[in-house]
XYZ file of C-alpha atoms in Angstrom:
183
model
C 0.001 0.276 0.102
C 1.295 3.419 -0.801
C -0.012 6.266 1.269
C 2.785 8.820 0.756
C 3.090 12.330 1.831
C 5.057 13.404 -1.362
C 2.997 15.180 -3.876
C 3.461 13.853 -7.454
C 2.760 16.556 -10.039
C 1.275 14.476 -13.074
C 0.421 11.173 -14.322
C 3.816 10.818 -16.235
C 5.921 7.877 -15.324
C 3.434 6.231 -13.052
C 2.727 9.142 -10.837
C -0.451 10.188 -9.600
C -2.370 13.134 -10.912
C -1.542 16.811 -9.700
C -3.850 18.288 -6.998
C -5.584 20.644 -9.373
C -6.318 17.939 -11.875
C -7.554 15.175 -9.386
C -9.845 18.005 -7.892
C -11.310 18.773 -11.394
C -11.787 15.119 -12.187
C -13.640 14.597 -8.745
C -15.729 17.777 -9.419
C -16.637 16.614 -13.000
C -17.531 13.103 -11.943
C -19.620 13.856 -8.736
C -21.136 16.875 -10.487
C -22.447 14.795 -13.416
C -23.784 12.289 -10.951
C -25.283 15.042 -8.748
C -27.026 16.679 -11.910
C -28.594 13.312 -12.986
C -29.628 12.663 -9.290
C -31.135 15.940 -8.943
C -33.043 16.035 -11.979
C -35.068 13.208 -10.715
C -35.501 14.273 -7.141
C -38.720 14.338 -5.561
C -38.741 17.970 -4.631
C -40.816 20.886 -5.274
C -39.040 21.521 -8.662
C -40.296 18.139 -9.877
C -44.118 18.231 -8.779
C -45.066 15.100 -10.817
C -42.285 12.992 -9.215
C -42.924 14.085 -5.886
C -46.594 13.491 -6.113
C -45.811 9.819 -7.246
C -43.133 9.362 -4.696
C -45.702 10.646 -1.923
C -48.421 8.209 -2.874
C -46.240 5.195 -2.729
C -46.956 2.882 0.060
C -43.490 3.097 2.170
C -42.443 0.609 4.921
C -42.642 2.097 8.535
C -38.717 2.408 8.701
C -38.586 4.863 5.915
C -36.714 7.900 7.174
C -38.294 11.219 6.511
C -37.423 13.074 3.403
C -35.202 15.306 5.248
C -32.884 12.427 6.235
C -32.073 11.611 2.694
C -31.022 15.188 1.833
C -28.741 15.135 4.823
C -27.231 11.574 4.285
C -26.443 11.887 0.384
C -24.133 14.856 0.909
C -22.241 13.146 3.708
C -21.772 9.994 1.531
C -20.796 12.017 -1.563
C -18.363 13.883 0.346
C -16.779 10.486 1.415
C -16.680 9.270 -2.305
C -15.171 12.808 -3.194
C -12.306 12.165 -0.709
C -11.706 8.628 -1.571
C -11.710 9.441 -5.359
C -9.239 12.371 -4.873
C -7.009 10.351 -2.930
C -7.009 7.482 -5.419
C -6.414 9.905 -8.247
C -3.310 11.353 -6.487
C -1.741 7.600 -5.977
C 0.767 6.160 -8.512
C -0.705 4.860 -11.505
C -0.941 1.089 -11.384
C -3.393 -1.773 -11.904
C -4.580 -1.724 -8.240
C -5.210 2.134 -8.548
C -6.686 1.657 -11.836
C -9.286 -0.928 -10.638
C -10.289 1.132 -7.461
C -10.608 4.160 -9.730
C -12.783 2.251 -12.274
C -15.161 1.053 -9.255
C -15.142 4.557 -7.792
C -16.475 5.764 -11.227
C -18.923 2.870 -11.553
C -20.446 3.540 -8.025
C -20.605 7.134 -8.640
C -22.429 6.644 -12.048
C -24.660 4.150 -10.451
C -26.080 6.503 -7.919
C -27.382 8.754 -10.795
C -28.512 5.748 -12.615
C -30.481 4.464 -9.582
C -32.378 7.988 -9.153
C -33.421 7.646 -12.953
C -34.564 4.126 -12.480
C -36.647 4.770 -9.465
C -37.853 8.228 -9.517
C -38.126 9.068 -13.166
C -38.855 5.657 -14.881
C -40.758 4.482 -11.669
C -39.043 0.933 -12.109
C -39.250 -0.189 -8.621
C -38.242 -3.775 -9.002
C -35.387 -2.795 -11.270
C -34.319 -0.054 -8.911
C -34.245 -2.538 -6.081
C -32.089 -4.903 -7.971
C -29.743 -1.969 -8.889
C -29.340 -1.170 -5.185
C -28.310 -4.642 -4.499
C -26.154 -4.588 -7.297
C -24.488 -1.562 -5.886
C -23.876 -3.082 -2.574
C -21.492 -5.533 -4.513
C -19.833 -2.743 -6.704
C -19.515 -0.795 -3.541
C -18.018 -3.519 -1.465
C -15.612 -4.126 -4.460
C -14.619 -0.638 -4.362
C -13.665 -0.509 -0.701
C -11.562 -3.932 -1.131
C -9.833 -2.517 -4.149
C -9.218 1.085 -2.629
C -7.790 -0.526 0.412
C -4.940 -2.125 -1.452
C -4.022 1.289 -2.565
C -5.005 3.773 0.116
C -6.860 2.541 3.304
C -8.346 6.137 3.996
C -9.901 5.990 0.627
C -11.316 2.651 1.482
C -12.624 3.798 5.021
C -14.445 6.845 3.390
C -16.716 4.661 1.244
C -17.767 2.276 4.178
C -20.738 4.374 5.235
C -21.651 4.498 1.649
C -21.790 0.624 1.597
C -23.740 0.409 4.669
C -26.266 2.874 3.342
C -26.604 0.969 0.159
C -27.510 -1.967 2.551
C -30.087 -0.075 4.120
C -31.293 1.502 0.829
C -31.935 -1.905 -0.700
C -33.959 -2.994 2.163
C -36.048 -0.016 1.569
C -36.296 -0.252 -2.188
C -37.251 -3.810 -1.729
C -40.062 -2.931 0.722
C -41.281 -0.269 -1.556
C -41.535 -2.641 -4.522
C -43.356 -5.221 -2.639
C -45.771 -2.875 -1.250
C -46.366 -1.259 -4.639
C -46.273 -4.028 -7.340
C -49.451 -2.910 -8.737
C -47.912 0.242 -9.882
C -44.512 -1.170 -10.844
C -42.605 -2.151 -13.891
C -44.602 -5.522 -14.188
C -42.093 -7.228 -11.680
C -38.560 -6.287 -13.036
């Protein structure tokens, strides 16, 4: 594992990305996911999505909407820190696998909101949540080989995905009549 204090300047000769390039990459990746996720949010700017979400029969353990608004920025901050730290590490196959899984998980967050809120595919979104547990755990394992701190920042994300999968499955089971014909 490499967790050095020296700051490589570029990705030339196996070095990690410079600070500005790594920050720009993280902002671009998480920004794209956030834009997709926010365009599907059940907030006042999307009254149709909001109405549909409110009429769903949800399990009793569903947190209030404000909890989701509080949790996701924390999880995304952890993913940002982890991605940044990985991008700063020297290039290599372990780092590249970890970055690939970081990118995949970040994309899947935005994709999940598209499935659940915009397309209203409850079964498919429950399956996607479960798949994200696997890809998230894979990310933690891969990142740990390169930077333990980066891996640790993703553990809350994976834990939340476990809860989110239970919740998505519960919503799907309670609302199969309005679902996507049992994805």
